[in-house]
Tab-separated table of C-alpha atoms in Angstrom:
chain	number	residue	atom	x	y	z
A	1	UNK	CA	0.000	0.000	0.000
A	2	UNK	CA	1.326	3.435	-0.945
A	3	UNK	CA	1.513	5.842	2.003
A	4	UNK	CA	0.741	9.457	1.047
A	5	UNK	CA	3.742	11.738	1.407
A	6	UNK	CA	1.856	14.079	3.741
A	7	UNK	CA	1.476	11.286	6.253
A	8	UNK	CA	5.231	10.708	6.029
A	9	UNK	CA	6.016	14.192	7.323
A	10	UNK	CA	5.706	13.373	11.070
A	11	UNK	CA	7.666	10.146	10.549
A	12	UNK	CA	10.386	11.983	8.653
A	13	UNK	CA	10.540	14.584	11.396
A	14	UNK	CA	11.033	11.894	14.023
A	15	UNK	CA	13.692	10.242	11.894
A	16	UNK	CA	15.440	13.562	11.444
A	17	UNK	CA	15.413	14.245	15.175
A	18	UNK	CA	16.737	10.747	15.901
A	19	UNK	CA	19.486	11.235	13.321
A	20	UNK	CA	20.467	14.536	14.927
A	21	UNK	CA	20.515	12.960	18.397
A	22	UNK	CA	22.839	10.227	17.154
A	23	UNK	CA	25.046	12.732	15.331
A	24	UNK	CA	25.265	15.773	17.632
A	25	UNK	CA	28.489	17.107	16.134
A	26	UNK	CA	27.321	16.887	12.537
A	27	UNK	CA	25.225	19.582	10.877
A	28	UNK	CA	21.959	18.570	9.274
A	29	UNK	CA	22.307	17.799	5.524
A	30	UNK	CA	21.856	20.734	3.140
A	31	UNK	CA	18.629	21.160	1.205
A	32	UNK	CA	20.020	19.817	-2.056
A	33	UNK	CA	20.817	16.429	-0.526
A	34	UNK	CA	18.321	13.573	-0.303
A	35	UNK	CA	15.785	14.740	-2.902
A	36	UNK	CA	12.265	15.871	-2.061
A	37	UNK	CA	11.880	13.667	0.993
A	38	UNK	CA	15.260	14.806	2.299
A	39	UNK	CA	14.058	18.379	2.001
A	40	UNK	CA	10.886	17.550	3.923
A	41	UNK	CA	12.862	15.821	6.670
A	42	UNK	CA	15.259	18.733	6.946
A	43	UNK	CA	12.445	21.280	7.092
A	44	UNK	CA	10.565	19.370	9.770
A	45	UNK	CA	13.752	19.030	11.815
A	46	UNK	CA	14.313	22.794	11.653
A	47	UNK	CA	10.669	23.439	12.615
A	48	UNK	CA	11.042	21.133	15.624
A	49	UNK	CA	14.071	23.086	16.841
A	50	UNK	CA	12.681	26.567	16.198
A	51	UNK	CA	10.675	28.493	18.827
A	52	UNK	CA	8.534	29.569	15.867
A	53	UNK	CA	8.001	26.028	14.576
A	54	UNK	CA	4.370	25.704	15.606
A	55	UNK	CA	3.560	28.963	13.846
A	56	UNK	CA	5.249	27.740	10.644
A	57	UNK	CA	3.147	24.577	10.734
A	58	UNK	CA	-0.019	26.688	10.755
A	59	UNK	CA	0.715	28.947	7.756
A	60	UNK	CA	-0.831	26.613	5.168
A	61	UNK	CA	-2.885	23.416	5.410
A	62	UNK	CA	-1.207	20.198	4.211
A	63	UNK	CA	-3.110	20.043	0.925
A	64	UNK	CA	-0.880	18.669	-1.838
A	65	UNK	CA	1.994	16.242	-2.298
A	66	UNK	CA	4.980	16.831	-4.606
A	67	UNK	CA	3.779	14.118	-6.999
A	68	UNK	CA	0.433	15.934	-7.333
A	69	UNK	CA	1.967	19.199	-8.526
A	70	UNK	CA	1.330	20.116	-12.183
A	71	UNK	CA	4.106	18.716	-14.367
A	72	UNK	CA	5.641	17.015	-11.307
A	73	UNK	CA	8.881	16.119	-13.096
A	74	UNK	CA	9.543	19.681	-14.258
A	75	UNK	CA	12.184	22.047	-12.917
A	76	UNK	CA	9.464	24.346	-11.581
A	77	UNK	CA	7.836	21.574	-9.552
A	78	UNK	CA	11.211	20.519	-8.175
A	79	UNK	CA	12.005	24.072	-7.080
A	80	UNK	CA	8.558	24.455	-5.477
A	81	UNK	CA	9.046	21.287	-3.448
A	82	UNK	CA	12.633	22.213	-2.624
A	83	UNK	CA	12.253	25.767	-1.346
A	84	UNK	CA	8.619	26.366	-0.364
A	85	UNK	CA	8.446	23.443	2.061
A	86	UNK	CA	11.138	25.007	4.259
A	87	UNK	CA	8.712	27.474	5.844
A	88	UNK	CA	5.242	25.952	5.384
A	89	UNK	CA	3.456	23.038	3.783
A	90	UNK	CA	3.684	22.745	0.009
A	91	UNK	CA	1.454	25.349	-1.707
A	92	UNK	CA	-0.860	24.471	-4.574
A	93	UNK	CA	-0.058	26.703	-7.589
A	94	UNK	CA	-3.780	27.386	-7.892
A	95	UNK	CA	-3.788	29.257	-4.599
A	96	UNK	CA	-3.115	32.475	-6.523
A	97	UNK	CA	-3.550	33.930	-9.973
A	98	UNK	CA	-0.612	34.401	-12.346
A	99	UNK	CA	-0.698	38.155	-11.661
A	100	UNK	CA	-0.199	37.622	-7.931
A	101	UNK	CA	2.439	34.892	-8.028
A	102	UNK	CA	5.316	37.064	-9.194
A	103	UNK	CA	5.085	39.485	-6.258
A	104	UNK	CA	4.522	36.602	-3.851
A	105	UNK	CA	7.691	34.835	-5.027
A	106	UNK	CA	9.676	38.067	-4.669
A	107	UNK	CA	8.351	38.487	-1.113
A	108	UNK	CA	9.023	34.854	-0.167
A	109	UNK	CA	12.605	34.952	-1.498
A	110	UNK	CA	13.161	38.182	0.446
A	111	UNK	CA	11.978	36.415	3.590
A	112	UNK	CA	14.112	33.315	2.916
A	113	UNK	CA	17.072	35.690	2.806
A	114	UNK	CA	16.105	36.884	6.299
A	115	UNK	CA	15.193	40.370	5.074
A	116	UNK	CA	11.507	40.477	5.936
A	117	UNK	CA	9.724	43.393	7.536
A	118	UNK	CA	10.119	41.909	11.034
A	119	UNK	CA	13.841	42.584	11.018
A	120	UNK	CA	15.760	40.594	13.624
A	121	UNK	CA	12.842	38.203	14.194
A	122	UNK	CA	12.695	37.318	10.499
A	123	UNK	CA	16.444	36.707	10.396
A	124	UNK	CA	16.135	34.409	13.418
A	125	UNK	CA	13.183	32.534	11.920
A	126	UNK	CA	15.008	32.032	8.608
A	127	UNK	CA	18.222	30.759	10.195
A	128	UNK	CA	19.417	27.692	8.207
A	129	UNK	CA	16.816	28.306	5.488
A	130	UNK	CA	18.293	28.377	1.992
A	131	UNK	CA	17.111	30.914	-0.592
A	132	UNK	CA	16.994	30.176	-4.332
A	133	UNK	CA	19.479	31.727	-6.720
A	134	UNK	CA	18.172	34.479	-8.986
A	135	UNK	CA	17.732	32.088	-11.926
A	136	UNK	CA	15.924	29.573	-9.720
A	137	UNK	CA	13.568	32.229	-8.358
A	138	UNK	CA	12.727	33.283	-11.918
A	139	UNK	CA	12.026	29.667	-12.937
A	140	UNK	CA	9.902	29.174	-9.815
A	141	UNK	CA	7.837	32.280	-10.583
A	142	UNK	CA	7.297	31.186	-14.203
A	143	UNK	CA	6.117	27.752	-13.081
A	144	UNK	CA	3.665	29.096	-10.503
A	145	UNK	CA	2.322	31.683	-12.954
A	146	UNK	CA	1.845	29.048	-15.649
A	147	UNK	CA	-0.259	26.890	-13.323
A	148	UNK	CA	-1.923	29.669	-11.332
A	149	UNK	CA	-5.623	29.939	-10.644
A	150	UNK	CA	-7.897	31.132	-13.448
A	151	UNK	CA	-10.066	33.584	-11.549
A	152	UNK	CA	-13.792	34.021	-12.059
A	153	UNK	CA	-14.675	37.405	-13.517
A	154	UNK	CA	-15.580	39.565	-10.477
A	155	UNK	CA	-18.194	41.311	-12.629
A	156	UNK	CA	-20.006	38.037	-13.394
A	157	UNK	CA	-23.707	38.642	-12.672
A	158	UNK	CA	-24.035	35.285	-10.889
A	159	UNK	CA	-21.843	36.603	-8.060
A	160	UNK	CA	-24.594	39.069	-7.137
A	161	UNK	CA	-26.914	36.231	-6.107
A	162	UNK	CA	-27.056	34.941	-2.521
A	163	UNK	CA	-25.312	31.716	-3.558
A	164	UNK	CA	-22.683	33.680	-5.455
A	165	UNK	CA	-22.038	35.874	-2.435
A	166	UNK	CA	-21.602	32.841	-0.165
A	167	UNK	CA	-19.276	31.256	-2.740
A	168	UNK	CA	-17.205	34.432	-2.895
A	169	UNK	CA	-16.947	34.817	0.887
A	170	UNK	CA	-15.961	31.184	1.420
A	171	UNK	CA	-13.367	30.815	-1.317
A	172	UNK	CA	-11.614	34.169	-1.090
A	173	UNK	CA	-10.685	33.481	2.536
A	174	UNK	CA	-7.752	31.409	1.258
A	175	UNK	CA	-7.211	31.919	-2.473
A	176	UNK	CA	-8.343	33.593	-5.680
A	177	UNK	CA	-11.990	33.031	-6.611
A	178	UNK	CA	-11.904	29.952	-8.867
A	179	UNK	CA	-13.627	29.930	-12.240
A	180	UNK	CA	-16.452	27.329	-12.126
A	181	UNK	CA	-15.333	26.223	-15.596
A	182	UNK	CA	-12.231	24.652	-14.020
A	183	UNK	CA	-14.301	21.543	-13.236
A	184	UNK	CA	-17.412	19.722	-14.369
A	185	UNK	CA	-20.593	19.500	-12.299
A	186	UNK	CA	-19.594	15.936	-11.427
A	187	UNK	CA	-16.161	16.999	-10.167
A	188	UNK	CA	-17.106	20.016	-8.050
A	189	UNK	CA	-18.605	18.200	-5.003
A	190	UNK	CA	-15.295	16.449	-4.243
A	191	UNK	CA	-13.348	19.701	-4.734
A	192	UNK	CA	-15.662	21.586	-2.361
A	193	UNK	CA	-15.435	18.794	0.208
A	194	UNK	CA	-11.631	19.052	0.109
A	195	UNK	CA	-11.828	22.836	0.517
A	196	UNK	CA	-14.244	22.392	3.428
A	197	UNK	CA	-11.597	20.312	5.218
A	198	UNK	CA	-9.075	23.092	4.620
A	199	UNK	CA	-11.455	25.704	6.051
A	200	UNK	CA	-12.094	23.499	9.091
A	201	UNK	CA	-8.316	23.153	9.547
A	202	UNK	CA	-7.887	26.929	9.360
A	203	UNK	CA	-10.771	27.599	11.734
A	204	UNK	CA	-9.004	25.761	14.533
A	205	UNK	CA	-6.934	28.913	15.013
A	206	UNK	CA	-9.668	31.451	14.216
A	207	UNK	CA	-11.501	31.188	17.506
A	208	UNK	CA	-15.046	30.741	18.852
A	209	UNK	CA	-18.205	30.380	16.762
A	210	UNK	CA	-19.385	33.962	17.310
A	211	UNK	CA	-16.326	35.228	15.400
A	212	UNK	CA	-17.087	33.225	12.288
A	213	UNK	CA	-18.587	34.559	9.079
A	214	UNK	CA	-22.159	35.662	8.497
A	215	UNK	CA	-24.040	34.394	6.542
A	216	UNK	CA	-23.356	30.757	7.365
A	217	UNK	CA	-21.313	29.312	4.519
A	218	UNK	CA	-23.579	26.543	3.283
A	219	UNK	CA	-21.333	24.247	1.246
A	220	UNK	CA	-24.317	22.525	-0.384
A	221	UNK	CA	-25.386	25.880	-1.774
A	222	UNK	CA	-21.840	26.543	-2.979
A	223	UNK	CA	-21.768	23.171	-4.764
A	224	UNK	CA	-25.069	23.927	-6.514
A	225	UNK	CA	-23.744	27.331	-7.604
A	226	UNK	CA	-20.565	25.815	-9.043
A	227	UNK	CA	-22.457	23.023	-10.771
A	228	UNK	CA	-24.793	25.510	-12.459
A	229	UNK	CA	-21.778	27.316	-13.939
A	230	UNK	CA	-19.438	24.339	-14.436
A	231	UNK	CA	-18.027	23.247	-17.743
A	232	UNK	CA	-19.737	20.423	-19.632
A	233	UNK	CA	-18.499	16.841	-19.296
A	234	UNK	CA	-15.901	16.074	-21.933
A	235	UNK	CA	-14.969	19.682	-22.617
A	236	UNK	CA	-11.430	20.942	-22.015
A	237	UNK	CA	-10.341	23.186	-19.151
A	238	UNK	CA	-10.253	26.842	-20.171
A	239	UNK	CA	-6.861	28.543	-19.902
């Protein structure tokens, strides 16, 4: 039975900590050693030793594995799995639109270099984190832009309906508003169910019920909205 990579993260972290305990005088292997799983183990080890580790674990939900990235054997996918996992779980390229990814990559590289707007704290948090070279950062940005989210037109009249408003509130909490044409009516229920798990994960740090959104985000209503505007079975995904 194949074990999903996300479930391997805690095990890799334990292995990394055990390795460090057995080799106290040896530094942990650099990021370019051991492939993707070596990078995950190294990142989890650094999180476990950092006073900010628990915060890093909460930045993004564990939503995608390296093998599930678009064009998983490409240079862009390799760079995403190599660098992004150092500070948070692997991001899905569809979290943001192509327009947003370039500035996000610039900001993330700046932070990996320890130059974020929190000054000394950022430098401390990024200790032992490796930043991509200029050419790697450019390749990473191109990859994420190529596979970024195709956003629904904000002027679409359907978004003025009650269901459209609920859809907009729910989805824009975490990412760009997805175009319903990305999936068929048959596919959308499973996608929404996965997103519901992500929202539940995020809400564990939001707080009590009275702080949550109004109106109540009825996922069944969101599914019906997406299905009404989904692409037809057998048709290609719009780019």
